Amino acid sequence: MYKSISEVPTEYRLESFAAGIEGQDVWSEWNEIHSDSKWKRAEARRVKDRWNDHLESTGRHYALATPEDVESFVAGLLDEVQLERAYKPYWLFLKRFYHWLVWHTEYPHRYNPVLMASANYPACGEVWDYVMSFDRDSFK
């Protein structure tokens, strides 16, 4: 497990896989598998749309984010919404999405940029501290 992007060998960094994932709707695949209700699927689509909009300016596919992308997204959310809303659904759905990608060999993911951002940046660290204050069972 890599704790920071500097520890990840260049060939395994997500930005190096742009050509192979461009045009794929990976989020919809994940959402169909993991969202067990119409409401949850709709909420996940809203998260993806906002996440995708955030990444458009970087030119990166939403599945190939850097920890810095996650941090700037969460920091922006914290300027607009309460900590609970930044955590759920945004941070939580992104964490789960990247976790799923890491565990599926058809995708090149070897690290979770949400967890990396949480270990290294203040806004995501604030969400992490909030989560750890009540939800330790999700990380066992």
GROMACS .gro file of C-alpha atoms in nm, residues 14-15 17 21-22 24-27 48 51-52 55 60-66 69 94 97-98 100-101 107-109 111 113:
model
   31
   14LEU     CA    1  -0.294   0.658  -1.278
   15GLU     CA    2  -0.221   0.941  -1.521
   17PHE     CA    3  -0.323   0.494  -1.812
   21ILE     CA    4  -0.952   0.414  -2.004
   22GLU     CA    5  -1.063   0.714  -2.209
   24GLN     CA    6  -1.505   0.413  -2.057
   25ASP     CA    7  -1.792   0.465  -1.815
   26VAL     CA    8  -1.633   0.281  -1.525
   27TRP     CA    9  -1.850   0.457  -1.268
   48LYS     CA   10  -1.996   1.120  -1.036
   51TRP     CA   11  -1.658   1.473  -0.964
   52ASN     CA   12  -1.635   1.459  -1.342
   55LEU     CA   13  -1.179   1.692  -1.321
   60ARG     CA   14  -0.808   1.367  -1.662
   61HIS     CA   15  -1.068   1.091  -1.673
   62TYR     CA   16  -1.262   1.075  -1.346
   63ALA     CA   17  -1.120   0.728  -1.272
   64LEU     CA   18  -0.760   0.853  -1.296
   65ALA     CA   19  -0.748   1.125  -1.032
   66THR     CA   20  -0.450   1.236  -0.829
   69ASP     CA   21  -0.756   1.633  -0.733
   94LEU     CA   22  -1.524   0.818  -0.416
   97PHE     CA   23  -1.524   0.357  -0.616
   98TYR     CA   24  -1.144   0.365  -0.606
  100TRP     CA   25  -1.335  -0.130  -0.615
  101LEU     CA   26  -1.098  -0.030  -0.896
  107TYR     CA   27  -0.821  -0.183  -1.421
  108PRO     CA   28  -0.466  -0.055  -1.364
  109HIS     CA   29  -0.528   0.090  -1.017
  111TYR     CA   30  -0.367   0.274  -0.501
  113PRO     CA   31  -0.614   0.847  -0.430
   0.00000   0.00000   0.00000
